[in-house]
mmCIF file of C-alpha atoms in Angstrom:
data_model
loop_
_atom_site.group_PDB
_atom_site.id
_atom_site.type_symbol
_atom_site.label_atom_id
_atom_site.label_comp_id
_atom_site.label_asym_id
_atom_site.label_seq_id
_atom_site.Cartn_x
_atom_site.Cartn_y
_atom_site.Cartn_z
ATOM 1 C CA UNK A 1 0.000 0.000 0.000
ATOM 2 C CA UNK A 2 1.035 3.587 -0.596
ATOM 3 C CA UNK A 3 1.080 5.413 2.745
ATOM 4 C CA UNK A 4 1.450 9.073 3.694
ATOM 5 C CA UNK A 5 2.824 10.155 7.063
ATOM 6 C CA UNK A 6 2.432 13.793 8.096
ATOM 7 C CA UNK A 7 5.246 14.952 10.364
ATOM 8 C CA UNK A 8 8.802 13.740 10.961
ATOM 9 C CA UNK A 9 8.930 13.991 14.730
ATOM 10 C CA UNK A 10 9.030 11.024 17.107
ATOM 11 C CA UNK A 11 5.584 9.715 16.110
ATOM 12 C CA UNK A 12 6.171 10.234 12.400
ATOM 13 C CA UNK A 13 9.529 8.483 12.429
ATOM 14 C CA UNK A 14 8.199 5.543 14.444
ATOM 15 C CA UNK A 15 5.207 5.249 12.108
ATOM 16 C CA UNK A 16 7.363 5.441 8.972
ATOM 17 C CA UNK A 17 9.681 2.767 10.380
ATOM 18 C CA UNK A 18 6.778 0.424 11.190
ATOM 19 C CA UNK A 19 5.151 0.870 7.768
ATOM 20 C CA UNK A 20 8.459 0.501 5.921
ATOM 21 C CA UNK A 21 9.136 -2.715 7.873
ATOM 22 C CA UNK A 22 5.880 -4.108 6.455
ATOM 23 C CA UNK A 23 7.024 -3.250 2.908
ATOM 24 C CA UNK A 24 4.576 -0.411 2.358
ATOM 25 C CA UNK A 25 5.534 2.497 0.120
ATOM 26 C CA UNK A 26 5.946 5.424 2.510
ATOM 27 C CA UNK A 27 6.200 9.165 1.959
ATOM 28 C CA UNK A 28 6.737 11.440 4.959
ATOM 29 C CA UNK A 29 5.773 15.113 4.738
ATOM 30 C CA UNK A 30 7.747 17.481 6.976
ATOM 31 C CA UNK A 31 7.022 21.213 7.042
ATOM 32 C CA UNK A 32 10.442 22.204 8.403
ATOM 33 C CA UNK A 33 13.914 21.517 7.030
ATOM 34 C CA UNK A 34 14.839 18.826 9.588
ATOM 35 C CA UNK A 35 13.486 15.920 11.566
ATOM 36 C CA UNK A 36 12.699 15.992 15.272
ATOM 37 C CA UNK A 37 9.422 17.871 15.572
ATOM 38 C CA UNK A 38 9.003 19.170 19.112
ATOM 39 C CA UNK A 39 12.596 18.151 19.948
ATOM 40 C CA UNK A 40 14.079 20.832 17.693
ATOM 41 C CA UNK A 41 15.087 23.805 19.857
ATOM 42 C CA UNK A 42 14.165 27.229 18.472
ATOM 43 C CA UNK A 43 15.287 30.318 20.430
ATOM 44 C CA UNK A 44 12.578 32.401 18.761
ATOM 45 C CA UNK A 45 9.325 33.133 20.601
ATOM 46 C CA UNK A 46 5.980 34.356 19.367
ATOM 47 C CA UNK A 47 4.960 38.025 19.295
ATOM 48 C CA UNK A 48 2.031 37.233 21.608
ATOM 49 C CA UNK A 49 3.492 35.814 24.860
ATOM 50 C CA UNK A 50 0.220 34.017 25.666
ATOM 51 C CA UNK A 51 -0.035 32.539 22.186
ATOM 52 C CA UNK A 52 -3.708 33.370 21.669
ATOM 53 C CA UNK A 53 -3.545 36.049 18.960
ATOM 54 C CA UNK A 54 -4.629 34.295 15.735
ATOM 55 C CA UNK A 55 -2.588 36.742 13.633
ATOM 56 C CA UNK A 56 0.711 35.939 15.395
ATOM 57 C CA UNK A 57 3.573 34.213 13.615
ATOM 58 C CA UNK A 58 3.461 30.694 15.046
ATOM 59 C CA UNK A 59 6.666 29.224 16.451
ATOM 60 C CA UNK A 60 6.432 25.446 16.419
ATOM 61 C CA UNK A 61 8.840 24.611 19.236
ATOM 62 C CA UNK A 62 8.088 24.774 22.958
ATOM 63 C CA UNK A 63 11.501 23.717 24.297
ATOM 64 C CA UNK A 64 13.401 25.896 26.715
ATOM 65 C CA UNK A 65 17.189 25.935 26.514
ATOM 66 C CA UNK A 66 18.015 23.744 29.526
ATOM 67 C CA UNK A 67 15.118 21.281 29.181
ATOM 68 C CA UNK A 68 15.664 17.635 30.043
ATOM 69 C CA UNK A 69 13.161 14.810 29.639
ATOM 70 C CA UNK A 70 10.894 13.908 32.550
ATOM 71 C CA UNK A 71 10.884 10.202 31.681
ATOM 72 C CA UNK A 72 13.994 7.970 31.686
ATOM 73 C CA UNK A 73 15.873 7.220 28.483
ATOM 74 C CA UNK A 74 15.209 3.495 29.015
ATOM 75 C CA UNK A 75 11.570 4.152 28.093
ATOM 76 C CA UNK A 76 12.305 6.378 25.103
ATOM 77 C CA UNK A 77 14.074 4.008 22.721
ATOM 78 C CA UNK A 78 12.668 1.924 19.883
ATOM 79 C CA UNK A 79 12.563 -1.869 19.776
ATOM 80 C CA UNK A 80 15.494 -2.097 17.341
ATOM 81 C CA UNK A 81 17.209 1.074 18.541
ATOM 82 C CA UNK A 82 17.517 1.488 22.328
ATOM 83 C CA UNK A 83 18.417 4.910 23.702
ATOM 84 C CA UNK A 84 21.885 4.162 25.086
ATOM 85 C CA UNK A 85 24.127 6.657 26.882
ATOM 86 C CA UNK A 86 26.571 6.997 23.991
ATOM 87 C CA UNK A 87 25.549 10.538 23.100
ATOM 88 C CA UNK A 88 27.845 12.328 25.521
ATOM 89 C CA UNK A 89 25.767 12.083 28.686
ATOM 90 C CA UNK A 90 25.230 9.552 31.428
ATOM 91 C CA UNK A 91 22.085 11.105 32.885
ATOM 92 C CA UNK A 92 18.942 8.973 33.126
ATOM 93 C CA UNK A 93 16.987 12.011 31.943
ATOM 94 C CA UNK A 94 18.668 13.224 28.736
ATOM 95 C CA UNK A 95 18.793 16.766 27.404
ATOM 96 C CA UNK A 96 16.760 17.822 24.385
ATOM 97 C CA UNK A 97 19.995 17.987 22.322
ATOM 98 C CA UNK A 98 20.676 14.332 23.086
ATOM 99 C CA UNK A 99 17.127 13.297 22.199
ATOM 100 C CA UNK A 100 17.397 15.059 18.832
ATOM 101 C CA UNK A 101 20.745 13.399 18.132
ATOM 102 C CA UNK A 102 19.230 10.012 18.965
ATOM 103 C CA UNK A 103 16.299 10.594 16.615
ATOM 104 C CA UNK A 104 18.633 11.738 13.831
ATOM 105 C CA UNK A 105 20.732 8.609 14.167
ATOM 106 C CA UNK A 106 17.623 6.419 14.220
ATOM 107 C CA UNK A 107 16.398 8.023 10.985
ATOM 108 C CA UNK A 108 19.790 7.600 9.311
ATOM 109 C CA UNK A 109 20.415 4.019 10.439
ATOM 110 C CA UNK A 110 17.016 2.786 9.279
ATOM 111 C CA UNK A 111 17.045 4.821 6.059
ATOM 112 C CA UNK A 112 14.020 6.902 6.936
ATOM 113 C CA UNK A 113 15.560 10.193 5.822
ATOM 114 C CA UNK A 114 15.209 9.183 2.173
ATOM 115 C CA UNK A 115 11.435 8.866 2.681
ATOM 116 C CA UNK A 116 11.015 12.448 3.899
ATOM 117 C CA UNK A 117 9.976 15.436 1.815
ATOM 118 C CA UNK A 118 11.372 18.361 3.777
ATOM 119 C CA UNK A 119 9.969 21.902 3.669
ATOM 120 C CA UNK A 120 6.693 20.486 2.398
ATOM 121 C CA UNK A 121 3.510 21.512 4.195
ATOM 122 C CA UNK A 122 0.312 19.480 3.958
ATOM 123 C CA UNK A 123 -2.620 21.853 3.463
ATOM 124 C CA UNK A 124 -5.453 19.408 2.737
ATOM 125 C CA UNK A 125 -6.311 15.731 3.240
ATOM 126 C CA UNK A 126 -9.562 14.450 1.770
ATOM 127 C CA UNK A 127 -11.130 11.219 0.592
ATOM 128 C CA UNK A 128 -11.087 10.865 -3.152
ATOM 129 C CA UNK A 129 -14.834 10.173 -3.109
ATOM 130 C CA UNK A 130 -17.415 8.367 -0.971
ATOM 131 C CA UNK A 131 -17.043 5.143 -2.970
ATOM 132 C CA UNK A 132 -13.276 5.110 -2.728
ATOM 133 C CA UNK A 133 -11.075 4.335 0.281
ATOM 134 C CA UNK A 134 -8.157 6.329 -1.123
ATOM 135 C CA UNK A 135 -7.092 9.773 0.051
ATOM 136 C CA UNK A 136 -5.789 12.844 -1.740
ATOM 137 C CA UNK A 137 -3.022 14.788 0.005
ATOM 138 C CA UNK A 138 -2.448 18.353 -1.136
ATOM 139 C CA UNK A 139 0.950 19.737 -0.198
ATOM 140 C CA UNK A 140 2.826 22.968 -0.750
ATOM 141 C CA UNK A 141 6.561 23.443 -1.356
ATOM 142 C CA UNK A 142 7.937 26.912 -2.089
ATOM 143 C CA UNK A 143 4.409 28.099 -2.934
ATOM 144 C CA UNK A 144 4.011 25.269 -5.468
ATOM 145 C CA UNK A 145 1.065 22.976 -4.738
ATOM 146 C CA UNK A 146 0.722 19.331 -5.695
ATOM 147 C CA UNK A 147 -1.809 16.542 -5.143
ATOM 148 C CA UNK A 148 -1.017 12.882 -4.585
ATOM 149 C CA UNK A 149 -3.222 9.840 -3.972
ATOM 150 C CA UNK A 150 -2.595 7.438 -1.057
ATOM 151 C CA UNK A 151 -4.225 4.298 0.282
ATOM 152 C CA UNK A 152 -3.956 5.614 3.842
ATOM 153 C CA UNK A 153 -2.766 8.698 5.725
ATOM 154 C CA UNK A 154 -1.300 8.833 9.237
ATOM 155 C CA UNK A 155 -1.318 12.255 10.916
ATOM 156 C CA UNK A 156 1.716 12.678 13.216
ATOM 157 C CA UNK A 157 1.947 16.454 13.345
ATOM 158 C CA UNK A 158 1.697 16.719 17.127
ATOM 159 C CA UNK A 159 -0.377 18.931 19.399
ATOM 160 C CA UNK A 160 2.146 21.087 21.268
ATOM 161 C CA UNK A 161 2.228 24.112 18.942
ATOM 162 C CA UNK A 162 -1.000 25.639 20.245
ATOM 163 C CA UNK A 163 -0.709 26.745 23.896
ATOM 164 C CA UNK A 164 -3.516 25.762 26.255
ATOM 165 C CA UNK A 165 -4.164 28.938 28.243
ATOM 166 C CA UNK A 166 -5.945 28.953 31.591
ATOM 167 C CA UNK A 167 -9.107 31.046 31.828
ATOM 168 C CA UNK A 168 -10.075 32.304 35.278
ATOM 169 C CA UNK A 169 -11.896 35.353 36.714
ATOM 170 C CA UNK A 170 -9.748 38.474 36.976
ATOM 171 C CA UNK A 171 -7.119 37.313 34.515
ATOM 172 C CA UNK A 172 -7.674 40.356 32.303
ATOM 173 C CA UNK A 173 -7.105 42.690 35.277
ATOM 174 C CA UNK A 174 -3.603 41.450 36.041
ATOM 175 C CA UNK A 175 -1.310 44.477 35.481
ATOM 176 C CA UNK A 176 1.897 42.528 34.947
ATOM 177 C CA UNK A 177 3.216 40.540 32.014
ATOM 178 C CA UNK A 178 1.432 37.292 31.165
ATOM 179 C CA UNK A 179 2.999 34.527 29.119
ATOM 180 C CA UNK A 180 2.581 30.840 28.359
ATOM 181 C CA UNK A 181 5.493 28.446 28.945
ATOM 182 C CA UNK A 182 5.393 27.734 25.191
ATOM 183 C CA UNK A 183 7.202 31.072 24.823
ATOM 184 C CA UNK A 184 9.762 30.575 27.582
ATOM 185 C CA UNK A 185 13.387 29.903 26.598
ATOM 186 C CA UNK A 186 15.866 31.178 29.218
ATOM 187 C CA UNK A 187 15.522 32.483 32.808
ATOM 188 C CA UNK A 188 17.728 35.610 32.512
ATOM 189 C CA UNK A 189 14.942 38.067 31.492
ATOM 190 C CA UNK A 190 13.102 37.200 34.719
ATOM 191 C CA UNK A 191 15.991 37.690 37.111
ATOM 192 C CA UNK A 192 15.062 39.567 40.336
ATOM 193 C CA UNK A 193 11.399 39.555 39.392
ATOM 194 C CA UNK A 194 8.479 38.184 41.392
ATOM 195 C CA UNK A 195 6.753 35.480 39.358
ATOM 196 C CA UNK A 196 3.381 33.764 39.762
ATOM 197 C CA UNK A 197 2.744 30.351 38.216
ATOM 198 C CA UNK A 198 -0.527 28.809 37.137
ATOM 199 C CA UNK A 199 0.117 25.201 36.129
ATOM 200 C CA UNK A 200 -1.369 21.739 36.061
ATOM 201 C CA UNK A 201 0.729 19.122 34.253
ATOM 202 C CA UNK A 202 4.032 17.421 35.093
ATOM 203 C CA UNK A 203 6.068 19.431 32.583
ATOM 204 C CA UNK A 204 5.109 22.563 34.513
ATOM 205 C CA UNK A 205 7.053 21.362 37.541
ATOM 206 C CA UNK A 206 10.303 21.179 35.565
ATOM 207 C CA UNK A 207 9.596 24.633 34.164
ATOM 208 C CA UNK A 208 9.057 25.929 37.712
ATOM 209 C CA UNK A 209 12.350 24.386 38.857
ATOM 210 C CA UNK A 210 14.226 25.947 35.930
ATOM 211 C CA UNK A 211 12.959 29.418 36.776
#
């Protein structure tokens, strides 16, 4: 079968590897110029610190500079490619640089890179027609659009680009700066400032510790 995979992050690479292992014809669409998805560090932040302005320029990454994983490397490897400590660190919880290096090596060793169409954004996925189980994928590269037919499509584009912002009474009256952790990179701009946190998930605790 001819298969499309959208995204070349962890999920996309794992999916491409599994489909390739079953002798399917696989094409991976990746909007950026490299693999890694959320594990690619980008020092840029969005113009809207809360990330709610629909007209803002979206920055895909949410990593801060000193981020380490909050799950051990022993649980992050693949069946045929365990995440050993040969990437310059011995920590159980690797840095984001080490995770990206591991993913890059995985993609090279299992010849996944040759399946990827970099700098190609998928703008539409639609069934060919109601009587047909095939799908049309419309993509855009350098403003040039193209359509291609696939037997199946796997969406692996992630869900960490859009910040989930808390909504509580009085939020709009807060006189100080408000920002989402999606737009945090380094602690220096906040030095000697009093900071209030509103958080819920485990990743927030590591963010709190870093600050």
